[in-house]
Coordinates of C-alpha atoms in Angstrom, one line a residue:
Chain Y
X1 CA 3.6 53.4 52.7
X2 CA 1.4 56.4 52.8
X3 CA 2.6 59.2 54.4
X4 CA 0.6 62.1 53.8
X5 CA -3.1 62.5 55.8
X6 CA -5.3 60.9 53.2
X7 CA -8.3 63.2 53.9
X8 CA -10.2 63.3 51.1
X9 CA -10.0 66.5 49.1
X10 CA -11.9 69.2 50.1
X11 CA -15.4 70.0 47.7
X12 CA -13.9 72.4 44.6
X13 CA -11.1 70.6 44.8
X14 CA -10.8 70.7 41.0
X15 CA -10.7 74.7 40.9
X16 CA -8.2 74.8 43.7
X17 CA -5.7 72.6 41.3
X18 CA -6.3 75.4 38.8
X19 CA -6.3 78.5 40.9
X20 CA -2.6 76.4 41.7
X21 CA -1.5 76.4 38.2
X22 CA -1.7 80.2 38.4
X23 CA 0.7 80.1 41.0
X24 CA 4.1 80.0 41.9
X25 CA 5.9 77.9 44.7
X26 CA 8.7 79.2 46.4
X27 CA 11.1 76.7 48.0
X28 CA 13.1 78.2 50.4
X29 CA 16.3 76.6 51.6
X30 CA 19.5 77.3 53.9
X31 CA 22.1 76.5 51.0
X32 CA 26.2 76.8 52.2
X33 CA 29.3 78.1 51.2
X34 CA 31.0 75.3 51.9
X35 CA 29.2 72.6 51.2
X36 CA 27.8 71.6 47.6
X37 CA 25.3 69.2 48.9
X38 CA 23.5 71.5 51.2
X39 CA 20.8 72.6 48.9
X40 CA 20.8 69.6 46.6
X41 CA 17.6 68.4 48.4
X42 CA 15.3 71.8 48.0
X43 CA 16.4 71.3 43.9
X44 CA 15.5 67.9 43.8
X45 CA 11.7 68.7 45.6
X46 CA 11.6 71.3 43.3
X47 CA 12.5 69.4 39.8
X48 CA 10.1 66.5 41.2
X49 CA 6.9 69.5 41.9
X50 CA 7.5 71.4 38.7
X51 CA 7.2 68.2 36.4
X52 CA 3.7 67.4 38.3
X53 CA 2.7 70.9 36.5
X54 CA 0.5 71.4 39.5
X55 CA 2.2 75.0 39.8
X56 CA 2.7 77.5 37.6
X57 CA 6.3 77.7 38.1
X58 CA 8.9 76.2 41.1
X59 CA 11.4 78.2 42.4
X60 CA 14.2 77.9 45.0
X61 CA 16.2 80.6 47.3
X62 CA 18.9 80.3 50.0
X63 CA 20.1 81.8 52.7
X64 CA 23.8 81.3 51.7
X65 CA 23.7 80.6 48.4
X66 CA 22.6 81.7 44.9
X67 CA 19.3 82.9 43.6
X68 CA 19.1 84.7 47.5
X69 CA 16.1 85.4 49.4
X70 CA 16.9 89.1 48.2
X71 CA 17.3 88.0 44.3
X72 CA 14.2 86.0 44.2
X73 CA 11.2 88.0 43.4
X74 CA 12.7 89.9 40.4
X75 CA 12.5 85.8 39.1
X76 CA 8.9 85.0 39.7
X77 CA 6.2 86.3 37.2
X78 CA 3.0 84.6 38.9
X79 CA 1.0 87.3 41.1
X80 CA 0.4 84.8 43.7
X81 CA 3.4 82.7 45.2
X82 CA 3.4 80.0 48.2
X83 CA 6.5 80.2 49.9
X84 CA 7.6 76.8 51.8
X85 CA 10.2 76.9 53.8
X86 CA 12.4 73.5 53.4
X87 CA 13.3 73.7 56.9
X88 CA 13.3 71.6 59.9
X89 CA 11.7 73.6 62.7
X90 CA 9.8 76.6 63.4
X91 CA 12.5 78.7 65.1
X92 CA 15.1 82.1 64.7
X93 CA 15.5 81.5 60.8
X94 CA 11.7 80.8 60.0
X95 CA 9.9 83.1 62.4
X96 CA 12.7 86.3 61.9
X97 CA 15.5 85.7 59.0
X98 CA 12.9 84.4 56.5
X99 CA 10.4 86.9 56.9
X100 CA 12.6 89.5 57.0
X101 CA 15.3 89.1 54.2
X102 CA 11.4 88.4 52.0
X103 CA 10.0 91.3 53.4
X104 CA 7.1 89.1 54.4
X105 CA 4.3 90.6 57.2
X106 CA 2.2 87.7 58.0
X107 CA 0.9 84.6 56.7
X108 CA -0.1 86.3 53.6
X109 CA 1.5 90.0 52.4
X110 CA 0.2 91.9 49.4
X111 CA 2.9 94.2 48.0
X112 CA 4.1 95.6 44.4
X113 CA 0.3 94.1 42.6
X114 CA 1.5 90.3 44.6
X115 CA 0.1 88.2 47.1
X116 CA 3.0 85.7 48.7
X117 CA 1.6 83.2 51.2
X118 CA 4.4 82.0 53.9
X119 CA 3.8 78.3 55.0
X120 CA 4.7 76.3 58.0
X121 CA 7.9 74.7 57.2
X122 CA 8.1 70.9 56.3
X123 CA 10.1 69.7 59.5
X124 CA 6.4 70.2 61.5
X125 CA 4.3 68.5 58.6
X126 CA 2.9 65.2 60.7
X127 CA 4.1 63.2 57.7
X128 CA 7.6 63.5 59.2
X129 CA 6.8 60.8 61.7
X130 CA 5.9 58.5 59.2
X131 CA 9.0 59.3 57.0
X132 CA 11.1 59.3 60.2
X133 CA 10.0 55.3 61.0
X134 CA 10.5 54.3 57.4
X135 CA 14.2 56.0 57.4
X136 CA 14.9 53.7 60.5
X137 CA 13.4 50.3 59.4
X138 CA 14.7 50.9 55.5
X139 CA 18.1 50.6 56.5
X140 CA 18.2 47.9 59.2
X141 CA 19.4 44.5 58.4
X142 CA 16.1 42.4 57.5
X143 CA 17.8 40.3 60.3
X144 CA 18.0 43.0 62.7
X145 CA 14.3 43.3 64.7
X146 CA 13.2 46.9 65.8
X147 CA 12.4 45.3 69.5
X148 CA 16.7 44.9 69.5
X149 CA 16.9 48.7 68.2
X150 CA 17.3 51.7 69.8
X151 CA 16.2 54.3 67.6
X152 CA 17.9 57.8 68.2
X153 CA 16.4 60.8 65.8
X154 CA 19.7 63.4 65.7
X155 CA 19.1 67.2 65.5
X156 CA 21.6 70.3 66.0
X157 CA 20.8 71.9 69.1
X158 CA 22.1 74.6 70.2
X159 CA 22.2 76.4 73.8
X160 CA 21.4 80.0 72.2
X161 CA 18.0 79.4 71.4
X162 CA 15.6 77.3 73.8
X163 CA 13.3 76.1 70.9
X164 CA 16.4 74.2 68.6
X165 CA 15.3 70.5 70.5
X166 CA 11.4 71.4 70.4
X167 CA 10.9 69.9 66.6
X168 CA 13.0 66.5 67.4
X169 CA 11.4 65.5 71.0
X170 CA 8.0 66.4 69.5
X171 CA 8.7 63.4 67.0
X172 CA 10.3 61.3 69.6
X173 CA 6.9 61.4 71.5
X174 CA 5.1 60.7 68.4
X175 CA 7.2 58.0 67.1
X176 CA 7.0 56.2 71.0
X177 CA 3.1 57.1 71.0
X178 CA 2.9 55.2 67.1
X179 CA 3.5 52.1 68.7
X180 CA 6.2 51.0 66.7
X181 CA 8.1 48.5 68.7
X182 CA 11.5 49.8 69.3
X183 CA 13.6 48.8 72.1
X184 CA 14.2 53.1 73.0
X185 CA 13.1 56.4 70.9
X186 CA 15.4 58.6 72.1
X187 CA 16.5 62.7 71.4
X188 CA 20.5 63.4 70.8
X189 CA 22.0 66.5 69.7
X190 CA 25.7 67.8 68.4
X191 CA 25.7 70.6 70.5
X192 CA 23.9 70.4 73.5
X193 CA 23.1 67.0 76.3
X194 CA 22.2 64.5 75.4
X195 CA 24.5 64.6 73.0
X196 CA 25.1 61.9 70.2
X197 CA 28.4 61.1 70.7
X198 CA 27.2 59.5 73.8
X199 CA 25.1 57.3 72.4
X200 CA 26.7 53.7 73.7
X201 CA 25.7 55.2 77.0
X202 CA 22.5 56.5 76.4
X203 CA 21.6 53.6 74.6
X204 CA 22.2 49.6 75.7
X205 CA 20.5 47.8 73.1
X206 CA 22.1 45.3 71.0
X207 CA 21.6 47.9 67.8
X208 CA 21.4 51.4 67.5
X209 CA 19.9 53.2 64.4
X210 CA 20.3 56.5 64.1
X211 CA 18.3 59.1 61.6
X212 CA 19.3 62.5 61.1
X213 CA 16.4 65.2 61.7
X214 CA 18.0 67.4 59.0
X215 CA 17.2 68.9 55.5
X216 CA 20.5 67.7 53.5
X217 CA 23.2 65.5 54.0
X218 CA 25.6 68.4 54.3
X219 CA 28.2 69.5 56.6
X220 CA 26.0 68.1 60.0
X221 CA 24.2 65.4 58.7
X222 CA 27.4 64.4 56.3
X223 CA 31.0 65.5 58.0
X224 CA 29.9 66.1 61.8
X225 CA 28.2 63.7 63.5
X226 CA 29.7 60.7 61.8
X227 CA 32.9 61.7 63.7
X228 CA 30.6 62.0 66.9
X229 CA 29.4 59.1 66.2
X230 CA 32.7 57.4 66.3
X231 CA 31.9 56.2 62.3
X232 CA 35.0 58.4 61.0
X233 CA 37.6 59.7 62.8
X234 CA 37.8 62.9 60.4
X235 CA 35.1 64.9 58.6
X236 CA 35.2 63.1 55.2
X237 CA 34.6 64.9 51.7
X238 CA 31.2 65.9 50.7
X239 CA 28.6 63.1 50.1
X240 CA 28.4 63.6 46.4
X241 CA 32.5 64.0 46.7
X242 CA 32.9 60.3 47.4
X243 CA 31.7 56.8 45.5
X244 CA 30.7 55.4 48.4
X245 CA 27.3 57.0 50.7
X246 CA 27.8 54.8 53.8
X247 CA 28.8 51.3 54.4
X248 CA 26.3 50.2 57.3
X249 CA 26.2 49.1 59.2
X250 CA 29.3 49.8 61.9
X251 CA 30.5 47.8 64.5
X252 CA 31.5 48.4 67.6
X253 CA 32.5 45.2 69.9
X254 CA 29.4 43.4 70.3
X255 CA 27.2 46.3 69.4
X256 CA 26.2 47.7 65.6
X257 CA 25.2 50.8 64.3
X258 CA 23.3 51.7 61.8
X259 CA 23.2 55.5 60.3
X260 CA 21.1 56.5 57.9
X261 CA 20.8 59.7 55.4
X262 CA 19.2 62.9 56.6
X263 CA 15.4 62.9 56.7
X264 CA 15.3 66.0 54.1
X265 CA 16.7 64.0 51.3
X266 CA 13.6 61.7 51.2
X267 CA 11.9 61.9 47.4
X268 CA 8.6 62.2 50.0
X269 CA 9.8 65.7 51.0
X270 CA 8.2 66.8 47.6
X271 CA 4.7 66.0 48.6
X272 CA 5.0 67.1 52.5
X273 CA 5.6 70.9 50.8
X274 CA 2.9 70.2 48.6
X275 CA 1.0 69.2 51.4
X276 CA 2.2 72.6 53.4
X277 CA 0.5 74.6 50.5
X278 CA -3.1 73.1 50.8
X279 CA -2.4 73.2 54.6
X280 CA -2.0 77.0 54.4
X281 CA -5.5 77.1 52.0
X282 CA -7.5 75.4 54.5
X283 CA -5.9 76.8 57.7
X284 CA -4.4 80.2 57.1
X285 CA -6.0 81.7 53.8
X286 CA -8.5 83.9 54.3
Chain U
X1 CA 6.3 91.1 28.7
X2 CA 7.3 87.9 30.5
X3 CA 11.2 87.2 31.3
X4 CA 11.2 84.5 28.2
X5 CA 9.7 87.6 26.0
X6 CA 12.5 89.8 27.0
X7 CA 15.6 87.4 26.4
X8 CA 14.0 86.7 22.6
X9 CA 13.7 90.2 22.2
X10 CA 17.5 91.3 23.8
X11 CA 18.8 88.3 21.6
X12 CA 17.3 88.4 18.3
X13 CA 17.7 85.3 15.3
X14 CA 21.4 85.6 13.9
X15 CA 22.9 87.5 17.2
X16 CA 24.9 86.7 20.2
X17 CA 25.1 88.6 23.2
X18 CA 28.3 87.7 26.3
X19 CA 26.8 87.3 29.3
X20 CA 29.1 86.9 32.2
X21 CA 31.4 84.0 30.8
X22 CA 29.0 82.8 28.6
X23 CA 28.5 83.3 24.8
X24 CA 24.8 83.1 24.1
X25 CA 23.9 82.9 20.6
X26 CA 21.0 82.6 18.9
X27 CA 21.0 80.7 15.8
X28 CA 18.9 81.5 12.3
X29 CA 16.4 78.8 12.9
X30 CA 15.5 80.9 16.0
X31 CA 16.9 78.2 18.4
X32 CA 19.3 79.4 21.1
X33 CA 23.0 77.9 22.5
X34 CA 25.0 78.8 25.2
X35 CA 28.8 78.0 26.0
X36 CA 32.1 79.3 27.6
X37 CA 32.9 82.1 26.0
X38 CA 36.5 80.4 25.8
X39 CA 34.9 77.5 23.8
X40 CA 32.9 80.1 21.3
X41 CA 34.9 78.7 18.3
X42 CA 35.3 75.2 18.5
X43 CA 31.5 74.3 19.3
X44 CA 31.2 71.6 17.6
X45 CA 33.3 69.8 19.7
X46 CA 31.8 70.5 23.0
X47 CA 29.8 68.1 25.3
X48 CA 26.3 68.9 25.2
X49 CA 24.3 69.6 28.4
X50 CA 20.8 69.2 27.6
X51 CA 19.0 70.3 30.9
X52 CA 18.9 72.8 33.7
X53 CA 19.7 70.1 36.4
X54 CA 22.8 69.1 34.5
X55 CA 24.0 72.7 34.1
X56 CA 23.6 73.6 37.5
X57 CA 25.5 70.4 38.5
X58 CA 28.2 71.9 36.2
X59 CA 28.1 75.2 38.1
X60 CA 28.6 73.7 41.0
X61 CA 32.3 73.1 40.7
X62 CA 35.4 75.1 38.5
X63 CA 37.8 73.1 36.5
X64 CA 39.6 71.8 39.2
X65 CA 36.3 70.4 41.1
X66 CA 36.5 73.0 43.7
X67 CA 33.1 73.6 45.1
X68 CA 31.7 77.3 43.7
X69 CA 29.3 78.8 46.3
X70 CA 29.0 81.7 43.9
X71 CA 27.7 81.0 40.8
X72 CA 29.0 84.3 38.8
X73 CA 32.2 83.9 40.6
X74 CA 35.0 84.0 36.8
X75 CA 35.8 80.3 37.2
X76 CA 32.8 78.6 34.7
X77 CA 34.4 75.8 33.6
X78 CA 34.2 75.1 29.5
X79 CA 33.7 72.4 27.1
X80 CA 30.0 71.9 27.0
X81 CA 27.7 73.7 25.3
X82 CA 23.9 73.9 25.8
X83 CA 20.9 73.8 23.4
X84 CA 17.4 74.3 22.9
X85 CA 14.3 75.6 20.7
X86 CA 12.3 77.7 23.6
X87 CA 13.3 80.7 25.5
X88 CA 11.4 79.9 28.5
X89 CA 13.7 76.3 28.5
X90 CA 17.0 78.5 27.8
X91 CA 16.1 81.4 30.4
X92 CA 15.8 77.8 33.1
X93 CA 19.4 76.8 31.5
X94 CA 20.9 80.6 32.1
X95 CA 19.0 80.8 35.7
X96 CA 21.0 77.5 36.4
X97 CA 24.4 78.7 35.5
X98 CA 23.8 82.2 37.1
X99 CA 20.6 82.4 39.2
X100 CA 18.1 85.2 38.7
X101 CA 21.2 87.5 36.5
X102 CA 18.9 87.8 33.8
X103 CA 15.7 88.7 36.1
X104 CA 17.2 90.9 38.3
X105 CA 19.0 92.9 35.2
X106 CA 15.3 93.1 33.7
X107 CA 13.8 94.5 36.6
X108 CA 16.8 97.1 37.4
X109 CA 16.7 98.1 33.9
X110 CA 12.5 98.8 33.8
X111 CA 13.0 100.7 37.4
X112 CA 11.1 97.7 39.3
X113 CA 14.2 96.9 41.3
X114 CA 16.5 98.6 43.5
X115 CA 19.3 98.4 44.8
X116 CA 19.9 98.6 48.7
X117 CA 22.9 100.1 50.1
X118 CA 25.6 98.2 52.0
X119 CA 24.8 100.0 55.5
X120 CA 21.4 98.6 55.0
X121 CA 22.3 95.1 54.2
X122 CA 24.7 94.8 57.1
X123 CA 22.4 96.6 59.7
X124 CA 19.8 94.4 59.5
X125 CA 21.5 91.4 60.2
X126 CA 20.6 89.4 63.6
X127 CA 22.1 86.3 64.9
X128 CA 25.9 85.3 64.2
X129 CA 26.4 88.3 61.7
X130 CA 24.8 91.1 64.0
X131 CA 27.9 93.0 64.4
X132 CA 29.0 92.8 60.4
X133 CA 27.4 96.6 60.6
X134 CA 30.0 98.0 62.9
X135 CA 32.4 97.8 60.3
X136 CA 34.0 101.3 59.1
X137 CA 33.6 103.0 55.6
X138 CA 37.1 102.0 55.2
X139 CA 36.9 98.4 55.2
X140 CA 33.5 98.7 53.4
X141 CA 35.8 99.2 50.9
X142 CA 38.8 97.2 51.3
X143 CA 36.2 94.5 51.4
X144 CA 34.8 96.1 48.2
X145 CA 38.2 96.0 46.6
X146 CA 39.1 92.5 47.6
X147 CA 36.6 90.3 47.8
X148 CA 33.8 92.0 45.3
X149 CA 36.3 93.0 42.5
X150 CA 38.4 90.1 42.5
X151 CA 35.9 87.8 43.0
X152 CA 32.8 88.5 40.8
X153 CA 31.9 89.5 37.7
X154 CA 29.4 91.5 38.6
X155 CA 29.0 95.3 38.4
X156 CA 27.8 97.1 41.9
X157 CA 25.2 99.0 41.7
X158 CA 24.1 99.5 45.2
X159 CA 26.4 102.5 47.4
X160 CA 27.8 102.0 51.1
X161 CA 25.5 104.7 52.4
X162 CA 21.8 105.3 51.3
X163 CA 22.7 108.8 49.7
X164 CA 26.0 107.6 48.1
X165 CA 25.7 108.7 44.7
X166 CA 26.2 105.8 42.7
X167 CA 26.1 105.7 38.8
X168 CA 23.9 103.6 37.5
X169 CA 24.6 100.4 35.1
X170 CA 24.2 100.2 31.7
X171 CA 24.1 97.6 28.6
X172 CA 27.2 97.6 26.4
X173 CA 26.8 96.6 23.1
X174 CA 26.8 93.4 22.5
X175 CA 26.7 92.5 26.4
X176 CA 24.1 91.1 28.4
X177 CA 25.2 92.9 32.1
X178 CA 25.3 91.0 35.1
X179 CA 25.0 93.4 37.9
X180 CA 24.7 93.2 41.7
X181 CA 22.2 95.2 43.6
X182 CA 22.3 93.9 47.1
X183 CA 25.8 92.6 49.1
X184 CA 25.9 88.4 48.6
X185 CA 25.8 86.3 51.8
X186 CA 30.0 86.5 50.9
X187 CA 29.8 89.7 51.4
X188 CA 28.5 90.0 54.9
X189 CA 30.4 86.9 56.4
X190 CA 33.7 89.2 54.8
X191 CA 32.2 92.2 56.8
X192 CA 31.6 90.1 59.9
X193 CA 35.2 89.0 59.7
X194 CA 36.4 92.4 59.1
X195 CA 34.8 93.4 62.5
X196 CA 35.8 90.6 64.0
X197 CA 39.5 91.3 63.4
X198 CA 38.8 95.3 64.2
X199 CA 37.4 94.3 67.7
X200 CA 40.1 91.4 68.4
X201 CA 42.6 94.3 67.6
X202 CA 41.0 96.6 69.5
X203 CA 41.0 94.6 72.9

């Protein structure tokens, strides 16, 4: 399945991949204290990019963990550096936390003899619609049809910031508008209505499959909503703690549920911030 | 010179250099090995970790598989030892076991970096750590003393106040230093706590 916009490559295409190699990609990541899982995804995207050679270097920082946002540049010897952010939405840590902590001014700041270009963040690449669908299908029973699904996409949410649900029901309208025939597309959150660990209620298909809209299968993704969800009845040790990942899909009287990994850990991640990169070039770079 | 330059140069054929818990050595042939610097004389016995991925894995959790959200935190587990021919591969290896040490000791040392005083790290935090700056000189360094000192192996180089005079780090023989010029993430959620409990005590 393709997931990226196939348009074809714009004319000079070949000097853009070498101008590229001059470069240096910056993936930047939340990371925890807490949980070692949380930035596994950004490292993975990263090892996948590097080996393509199509940059001069890959890099990762994080928020809460090691190389920071502040220990970062010391690292990187290109002159030129993309900067992706491997985050979900545009929102408080894209718009004022990354910029910041980067000392970044706009889409593109020259300082110190460098030239650092900050991208949109994956979560709003129009590939994640595509990826969302396959998530849902990939790990439905083959005998299980999508028109006996309800298909929830799960995000955090939060009632301090008015923007946290904008990224999720922008791909619930795209995934209902894609035609794909699913009983229900529906929103949930952990922390604000309509909240997941309502979702017999908000849901009355036969099969629920739920996918969530998150970077890693950490803390959230991993420990939290599985207990909202009624899965576990205890946040369990990390994902990469235990043998098993998940053992879908659950039961619950009459009804089954089906709950995937987070959206961030897909190997397609890789391209989508490759993808954000020749977005910027044809969009933002002047 | 280019970060790979600088390590060859710092660790010539025939020397070794500690760096944090690490013995780095760099062998006559001109190839280069890292391992616990508990594990410096038995290495022929150690597991070999041939790749930055695997080391970083290894990082990730001390001996008794607790999770280690900070990589130059003294509990580096032993009984591996790394290996390889270029010292752009083995800066990848040392950036895996303790990210961006080497670079931002580089930098520091050539004047391109500086470090930013505590007040100025915690004032300029928003959201869920905006009130980490209301903390008082005093517990700047109780937090300092407790956390920093016991839990790190690096050196601080950054003050609590912009015009703190602070003495600035240098390279002991034979060492490789690992210093800190900017408070961790740690750091600041210890400071937000701090002023957490001063304002709960104060109510």
């Amino acid at each position: 399945m393709k997931i990226l916009s196939q348009t074809p490559p714009p004319s000079g295409e070949g000097s853009t991949s070498d101008r590229l190699r001059d470069c240096a990609l910056l993936i930047l990541g939340h990371g925890s204290t807490e949980n070692p899982d949380s930035s596994q995804p950004s490292w993975d995207h990263a090892e996948t990019i590097a080996k393509s050679g199509r940059f001069g270097s890959v890099h990762c920082a994080f928020w809460k963990e090691e190389p920071s946002f502040r220990q970062i540049w010391p690292m990187i010897e290109e002159r030129e550096i993309y900067v992706v952010p491997n985050f979900i939405s545009e929102g408080y840590f894209t718009r004022q936390v990354l910029p910041r902590e980067l000392e970044l001014t706009g889409h593109t700041t020259s300082r110190d003899g460098r030239t650092v270009h900050y991208c949109d963040p994956v979560g709003v690449h129009p590939a994640m619609t595509g990826l969302l669908i396959k998530r849902a299908k990939e790990i439905l029973d083959s005998s299980v049809r999508p028109e006996d699904t309800s298909l929830i996409i799960v995000g955090h949410g939060t009632d301090l910031n008015t923007h946290s649900t904008e990224a999720i029901t922008a791909q619930v309208e795209a995934i209902r508008a894609s035609g794909e025939p699913f009983a229900r597309v529906l929103d949930a959150y952990m922390e604000e209505p309509p909240y997941i660990a309502d979702w017999r209620t908000l849901t009355d298909s036969p099969h629920v499959v739920v996918v969530p809209f998150f970077i890693s299968d950490a803390l959230h993704s991993y420990q939290d909503i599985p207990v909202l969800l009624g899965i576990e009845t205890e946040p369990t040790a990390a994902a990469s703690q235990r043998e098993v990942f998940r053992r879908n899909p659950y039961r619950f009287g009459e009804r089954t549920l089906f709950y995937s990994s987070a959206i961030g850990t897909d190997p397609s991640l890789a391209e989508v911030i490759v993808d954000q990169v020749r977005y910027f070039d044809e969009h933002y770079r002047s | 010179m280019t970060l790979a330059g600088e390590l060859e140069s710092l660790l010539p054929a025939g020397t070794s250099l500690v760096f944090g818990q690490l013995r780095l050595c760099r062998r006559d042939d001109g190839s280069f090995e890292a391992c616990h610097l508990d594990d410096a004389e038995k290495r022929e016995s150690l597991e070999p970790i041939p790749s930055a991925p695997a080391l970083r894995e290894l990082a990730k959790f001390d001996a008794a598989g607790e999770y280690r959200p900070l990589k130059t935190a003294p509990t580096l587990r032993g009984g591996w030892i790394t290996r390889c021919d270029e010292a752009a591969e083995f800066l990848r290896r040392l950036d895996a076991i303790y990210p961006g040490v080497f670079a931002t000791w580089i930098a520091y040392a050539a004047g391109r970096h500086h470090p930013t005083s505590l007040r100025r790290t915690l004032d300029r935090q928003t959201g869920m750590y905006r009130r980490a700056g209301t903390i008082t000189d005093g517990m700047a360094r109780r937090l300092i003393r407790e956390l920093c000192h016991i839990g790190c192996l690096r050196t601080i180089t950054w003050p609590i106040h912009d015009d703190d005079p602070v003495a600035r780090a240098t390279a002991s023989p034979g060492t490789l230093p690992m210093i800190c010029t900017e408070a961790c993430t740690l750091a600041v959620n210890a400071a937000r706590t701090l002023a957490k409990e001063a304002r709960a005590a104060g109510d």
